[in-house]
Amino acid sequence: MMILAALLLAAAEPVCAVPAVLDEPWTSWTRSGQATAGVLAHGAPALILGKPLTAALSPAAQVQFRVAPGKGAKDGYGGLFSLSLKQAARVGIALSGPAWVDVVTGDASIASVEHGHGPDCSGIRKIVWFDLRAGRHLVQIVGSKAASVRVMAADAQANHPAN
């Protein structure tokens, strides 16, 4: 039984001799700044498109989420970030570890339009995509088992600039 579990774990996590080379919009993924995620919406640190952060999270029970998170409201660690957009965009929120991510506009949670994993050996555990209008949004992370996570917001059009 233990051998089977080890084989399943090995199949789920690729062994990487070299990190993956990432395409746009993720090319800056490994160049992280540092931040402490907010516990209140007011004063939450900003996510800037294309600028990853390694974020210190707080126990989720201490975070005042604007709307109830989709999963794990009181589990693990979490935090809040602001995200401002000058124009409407499809935005991907990438995380380095397992956690739930919501985007809130006003007092409403925005439904994701797509989700998946990052490339093998990239360090991107998951990417959740949202179609967002111009303006200010709140990014809620919750349910992380780790007290820190790398997070990055990216515009899907970063690899397809307008002519």
PDB file of C-alpha atoms in Angstrom:
ATOM      1  CA  MET A   1       0.000   0.000   0.000  1.00  0.00           C
ATOM      2  CA  MET A   2       2.822   2.437   0.852  1.00  0.00           C
ATOM      3  CA  ILE A   3       4.544   1.642  -2.447  1.00  0.00           C
ATOM      4  CA  LEU A   4       1.349   2.430  -4.366  1.00  0.00           C
ATOM      5  CA  ALA A   5       0.967   5.745  -2.522  1.00  0.00           C
ATOM      6  CA  ALA A   6       4.601   6.646  -3.292  1.00  0.00           C
ATOM      7  CA  LEU A   7       4.093   5.807  -6.981  1.00  0.00           C
ATOM      8  CA  LEU A   8       0.944   7.929  -7.174  1.00  0.00           C
ATOM      9  CA  LEU A   9       2.715  10.850  -5.486  1.00  0.00           C
ATOM     10  CA  ALA A  10       5.679  10.526  -7.841  1.00  0.00           C
ATOM     11  CA  ALA A  11       3.330  10.559 -10.836  1.00  0.00           C
ATOM     12  CA  ALA A  12       1.595  13.706  -9.580  1.00  0.00           C
ATOM     13  CA  GLU A  13       4.786  15.728  -9.008  1.00  0.00           C
ATOM     14  CA  PRO A  14       7.315  15.646 -11.868  1.00  0.00           C
ATOM     15  CA  VAL A  15      10.992  15.390 -11.006  1.00  0.00           C
ATOM     16  CA  CYS A  16      12.623  18.481 -12.479  1.00  0.00           C
ATOM     17  CA  ALA A  17      16.307  18.708 -13.281  1.00  0.00           C
ATOM     18  CA  VAL A  18      15.821  22.173 -14.753  1.00  0.00           C
ATOM     19  CA  PRO A  19      12.992  24.683 -14.252  1.00  0.00           C
ATOM     20  CA  ALA A  20      10.608  25.129 -17.187  1.00  0.00           C
ATOM     21  CA  VAL A  21      11.086  28.080 -19.517  1.00  0.00           C
ATOM     22  CA  LEU A  22       7.874  30.071 -19.280  1.00  0.00           C
ATOM     23  CA  ASP A  23       6.086  31.890 -22.090  1.00  0.00           C
ATOM     24  CA  GLU A  24       4.251  35.185 -21.755  1.00  0.00           C
ATOM     25  CA  PRO A  25       2.493  36.255 -19.651  1.00  0.00           C
ATOM     26  CA  TRP A  26       4.417  34.216 -17.054  1.00  0.00           C
ATOM     27  CA  THR A  27       8.058  35.041 -17.944  1.00  0.00           C
ATOM     28  CA  SER A  28       8.603  37.035 -14.735  1.00  0.00           C
ATOM     29  CA  TRP A  29       7.196  34.296 -12.423  1.00  0.00           C
ATOM     30  CA  THR A  30      10.533  33.560 -10.735  1.00  0.00           C
ATOM     31  CA  ARG A  31      11.411  37.219 -10.011  1.00  0.00           C
ATOM     32  CA  SER A  32       9.269  37.721  -6.914  1.00  0.00           C
ATOM     33  CA  GLY A  33       8.957  40.733  -4.718  1.00  0.00           C
ATOM     34  CA  GLN A  34       7.839  40.306  -1.094  1.00  0.00           C
ATOM     35  CA  ALA A  35       4.580  41.317   0.575  1.00  0.00           C
ATOM     36  CA  THR A  36       2.375  40.527   3.524  1.00  0.00           C
ATOM     37  CA  ALA A  37      -1.164  39.789   2.383  1.00  0.00           C
ATOM     38  CA  GLY A  38      -3.819  41.985   3.944  1.00  0.00           C
ATOM     39  CA  VAL A  39      -6.285  40.841   6.580  1.00  0.00           C
ATOM     40  CA  LEU A  40      -8.620  43.755   5.727  1.00  0.00           C
ATOM     41  CA  ALA A  41      -9.694  44.937   2.263  1.00  0.00           C
ATOM     42  CA  HIS A  42      -8.661  48.475   3.143  1.00  0.00           C
ATOM     43  CA  GLY A  43      -4.909  48.658   2.816  1.00  0.00           C
ATOM     44  CA  ALA A  44      -4.491  45.269   1.113  1.00  0.00           C
ATOM     45  CA  PRO A  45      -1.248  45.287  -0.912  1.00  0.00           C
ATOM     46  CA  ALA A  46      -1.561  45.696  -4.668  1.00  0.00           C
ATOM     47  CA  LEU A  47      -1.025  42.974  -7.215  1.00  0.00           C
ATOM     48  CA  ILE A  48       0.408  44.532 -10.364  1.00  0.00           C
ATOM     49  CA  LEU A  49      -0.060  42.671 -13.634  1.00  0.00           C
ATOM     50  CA  GLY A  50       3.097  40.738 -14.490  1.00  0.00           C
ATOM     51  CA  LYS A  51       4.785  41.321 -11.100  1.00  0.00           C
ATOM     52  CA  PRO A  52       4.855  38.210  -8.886  1.00  0.00           C
ATOM     53  CA  LEU A  53       4.979  38.419  -5.111  1.00  0.00           C
ATOM     54  CA  THR A  54       5.961  35.920  -2.469  1.00  0.00           C
ATOM     55  CA  ALA A  55       3.302  36.682   0.101  1.00  0.00           C
ATOM     56  CA  ALA A  56       3.202  35.975   3.811  1.00  0.00           C
ATOM     57  CA  LEU A  57      -0.308  34.822   4.703  1.00  0.00           C
ATOM     58  CA  SER A  58      -2.246  34.974   7.978  1.00  0.00           C
ATOM     59  CA  PRO A  59      -4.378  32.296   9.629  1.00  0.00           C
ATOM     60  CA  ALA A  60      -7.566  32.351   7.515  1.00  0.00           C
ATOM     61  CA  ALA A  61      -9.762  32.843  10.600  1.00  0.00           C
ATOM     62  CA  GLN A  62      -8.077  36.267  11.091  1.00  0.00           C
ATOM     63  CA  VAL A  63      -8.803  37.502   7.545  1.00  0.00           C
ATOM     64  CA  GLN A  64     -11.927  39.611   6.994  1.00  0.00           C
ATOM     65  CA  PHE A  65     -13.017  38.392   3.570  1.00  0.00           C
ATOM     66  CA  ARG A  66     -15.354  40.719   1.649  1.00  0.00           C
ATOM     67  CA  VAL A  67     -17.460  37.718   0.573  1.00  0.00           C
ATOM     68  CA  ALA A  68     -17.427  34.186   1.941  1.00  0.00           C
ATOM     69  CA  PRO A  69     -14.678  32.295   0.096  1.00  0.00           C
ATOM     70  CA  GLY A  70     -15.698  29.512  -2.245  1.00  0.00           C
ATOM     71  CA  LYS A  71     -13.880  26.917  -0.129  1.00  0.00           C
ATOM     72  CA  GLY A  72     -11.911  26.657   3.082  1.00  0.00           C
ATOM     73  CA  ALA A  73     -13.115  29.870   4.747  1.00  0.00           C
ATOM     74  CA  LYS A  74     -11.551  28.978   8.090  1.00  0.00           C
ATOM     75  CA  ASP A  75      -8.929  26.493   6.921  1.00  0.00           C
ATOM     76  CA  GLY A  76      -5.200  27.111   6.711  1.00  0.00           C
ATOM     77  CA  TYR A  77      -3.826  30.497   5.748  1.00  0.00           C
ATOM     78  CA  GLY A  78      -5.173  33.295   3.591  1.00  0.00           C
ATOM     79  CA  GLY A  79      -4.944  36.942   2.689  1.00  0.00           C
ATOM     80  CA  LEU A  80      -6.189  39.789   0.537  1.00  0.00           C
ATOM     81  CA  PHE A  81      -4.727  41.789  -2.362  1.00  0.00           C
ATOM     82  CA  SER A  82      -6.068  44.653  -4.418  1.00  0.00           C
ATOM     83  CA  LEU A  83      -5.938  44.556  -8.211  1.00  0.00           C
ATOM     84  CA  SER A  84      -6.646  47.649 -10.316  1.00  0.00           C
ATOM     85  CA  LEU A  85      -7.236  47.486 -14.062  1.00  0.00           C
ATOM     86  CA  LYS A  86      -7.277  50.422 -16.482  1.00  0.00           C
ATOM     87  CA  GLN A  87      -9.314  48.409 -18.981  1.00  0.00           C
ATOM     88  CA  ALA A  88     -11.310  45.210 -19.031  1.00  0.00           C
ATOM     89  CA  ALA A  89      -9.166  42.089 -19.338  1.00  0.00           C
ATOM     90  CA  ARG A  90      -9.026  38.331 -18.911  1.00  0.00           C
ATOM     91  CA  VAL A  91      -6.725  38.009 -15.902  1.00  0.00           C
ATOM     92  CA  GLY A  92      -5.063  34.864 -14.637  1.00  0.00           C
ATOM     93  CA  ILE A  93      -4.182  34.534 -10.962  1.00  0.00           C
ATOM     94  CA  ALA A  94      -1.337  32.036 -10.522  1.00  0.00           C
ATOM     95  CA  LEU A  95      -0.386  30.441  -7.202  1.00  0.00           C
ATOM     96  CA  SER A  96       2.654  28.379  -6.263  1.00  0.00           C
ATOM     97  CA  GLY A  97       0.725  26.138  -3.882  1.00  0.00           C
ATOM     98  CA  PRO A  98      -2.713  24.674  -3.345  1.00  0.00           C
ATOM     99  CA  ALA A  99      -5.217  27.292  -2.169  1.00  0.00           C
ATOM    100  CA  TRP A 100      -8.564  28.723  -3.182  1.00  0.00           C
ATOM    101  CA  VAL A 101      -8.635  32.070  -5.020  1.00  0.00           C
ATOM    102  CA  ASP A 102     -11.620  34.366  -5.487  1.00  0.00           C
ATOM    103  CA  VAL A 103     -11.872  37.762  -7.146  1.00  0.00           C
ATOM    104  CA  VAL A 104     -14.423  40.158  -5.683  1.00  0.00           C
ATOM    105  CA  THR A 105     -15.745  43.293  -7.376  1.00  0.00           C
ATOM    106  CA  GLY A 106     -17.792  45.487  -5.061  1.00  0.00           C
ATOM    107  CA  ASP A 107     -19.593  42.967  -2.873  1.00  0.00           C
ATOM    108  CA  ALA A 108     -19.888  40.187  -5.462  1.00  0.00           C
ATOM    109  CA  SER A 109     -17.610  37.263  -6.186  1.00  0.00           C
ATOM    110  CA  ILE A 110     -16.712  36.987  -9.888  1.00  0.00           C
ATOM    111  CA  ALA A 111     -17.087  33.535 -11.435  1.00  0.00           C
ATOM    112  CA  SER A 112     -13.913  32.099 -12.906  1.00  0.00           C
ATOM    113  CA  VAL A 113     -13.946  31.362 -16.637  1.00  0.00           C
ATOM    114  CA  GLU A 114     -11.117  28.809 -16.724  1.00  0.00           C
ATOM    115  CA  HIS A 115      -8.669  27.089 -14.422  1.00  0.00           C
ATOM    116  CA  GLY A 116      -5.778  24.700 -14.694  1.00  0.00           C
ATOM    117  CA  HIS A 117      -2.204  23.947 -13.725  1.00  0.00           C
ATOM    118  CA  GLY A 118       0.933  25.758 -14.746  1.00  0.00           C
ATOM    119  CA  PRO A 119       3.515  24.021 -16.915  1.00  0.00           C
ATOM    120  CA  ASP A 120       5.400  21.104 -15.329  1.00  0.00           C
ATOM    121  CA  CYS A 121       8.547  22.223 -13.482  1.00  0.00           C
ATOM    122  CA  SER A 122       7.450  25.893 -13.531  1.00  0.00           C
ATOM    123  CA  GLY A 123       6.551  26.318  -9.861  1.00  0.00           C
ATOM    124  CA  ILE A 124       3.039  27.417 -10.897  1.00  0.00           C
ATOM    125  CA  ARG A 125       0.643  25.077  -9.116  1.00  0.00           C
ATOM    126  CA  LYS A 126      -2.580  26.568 -10.468  1.00  0.00           C
ATOM    127  CA  ILE A 127      -3.918  29.380 -12.621  1.00  0.00           C
ATOM    128  CA  VAL A 128      -7.487  30.650 -12.316  1.00  0.00           C
ATOM    129  CA  TRP A 129      -8.759  32.989 -15.058  1.00  0.00           C
ATOM    130  CA  PHE A 130     -11.367  35.729 -14.608  1.00  0.00           C
ATOM    131  CA  ASP A 131     -12.961  38.173 -17.069  1.00  0.00           C
ATOM    132  CA  LEU A 132     -12.715  41.464 -15.179  1.00  0.00           C
ATOM    133  CA  ARG A 133     -13.960  44.941 -15.985  1.00  0.00           C
ATOM    134  CA  ALA A 134     -11.858  48.059 -15.522  1.00  0.00           C
ATOM    135  CA  GLY A 135     -11.643  49.221 -11.912  1.00  0.00           C
ATOM    136  CA  ARG A 136     -10.579  47.952  -8.516  1.00  0.00           C
ATOM    137  CA  HIS A 137     -10.941  44.313  -7.486  1.00  0.00           C
ATOM    138  CA  LEU A 138     -10.105  42.332  -4.368  1.00  0.00           C
ATOM    139  CA  VAL A 139      -8.209  39.030  -4.681  1.00  0.00           C
ATOM    140  CA  GLN A 140      -8.944  36.626  -1.821  1.00  0.00           C
ATOM    141  CA  ILE A 141      -6.649  33.663  -1.164  1.00  0.00           C
ATOM    142  CA  VAL A 142      -7.713  31.047   1.387  1.00  0.00           C
ATOM    143  CA  GLY A 143      -7.075  27.455   2.324  1.00  0.00           C
ATOM    144  CA  SER A 144      -3.298  27.450   1.876  1.00  0.00           C
ATOM    145  CA  LYS A 145      -1.585  24.869   4.053  1.00  0.00           C
ATOM    146  CA  ALA A 146       1.617  26.949   3.841  1.00  0.00           C
ATOM    147  CA  ALA A 147       2.046  30.335   5.527  1.00  0.00           C
ATOM    148  CA  SER A 148       3.386  31.824   2.285  1.00  0.00           C
ATOM    149  CA  VAL A 149       2.577  31.543  -1.408  1.00  0.00           C
ATOM    150  CA  ARG A 150       3.898  33.071  -4.609  1.00  0.00           C
ATOM    151  CA  VAL A 151       1.076  34.876  -6.405  1.00  0.00           C
ATOM    152  CA  MET A 152       0.946  36.649  -9.740  1.00  0.00           C
ATOM    153  CA  ALA A 153      -1.774  38.321 -11.790  1.00  0.00           C
ATOM    154  CA  ALA A 154      -1.321  38.365 -15.562  1.00  0.00           C
ATOM    155  CA  ASP A 155      -3.282  39.716 -18.523  1.00  0.00           C
ATOM    156  CA  ALA A 156      -4.063  36.992 -21.054  1.00  0.00           C
ATOM    157  CA  GLN A 157      -3.338  39.498 -23.831  1.00  0.00           C
ATOM    158  CA  ALA A 158       0.280  39.981 -22.675  1.00  0.00           C
ATOM    159  CA  ASN A 159       1.356  37.496 -25.329  1.00  0.00           C
ATOM    160  CA  HIS A 160      -1.022  38.947 -27.949  1.00  0.00           C
ATOM    161  CA  PRO A 161      -0.458  42.740 -27.916  1.00  0.00           C
ATOM    162  CA  ALA A 162      -2.849  44.872 -29.935  1.00  0.00           C
ATOM    163  CA  ASN A 163      -1.485  46.054 -33.295  1.00  0.00           C
TER     164      ASN A 163
END
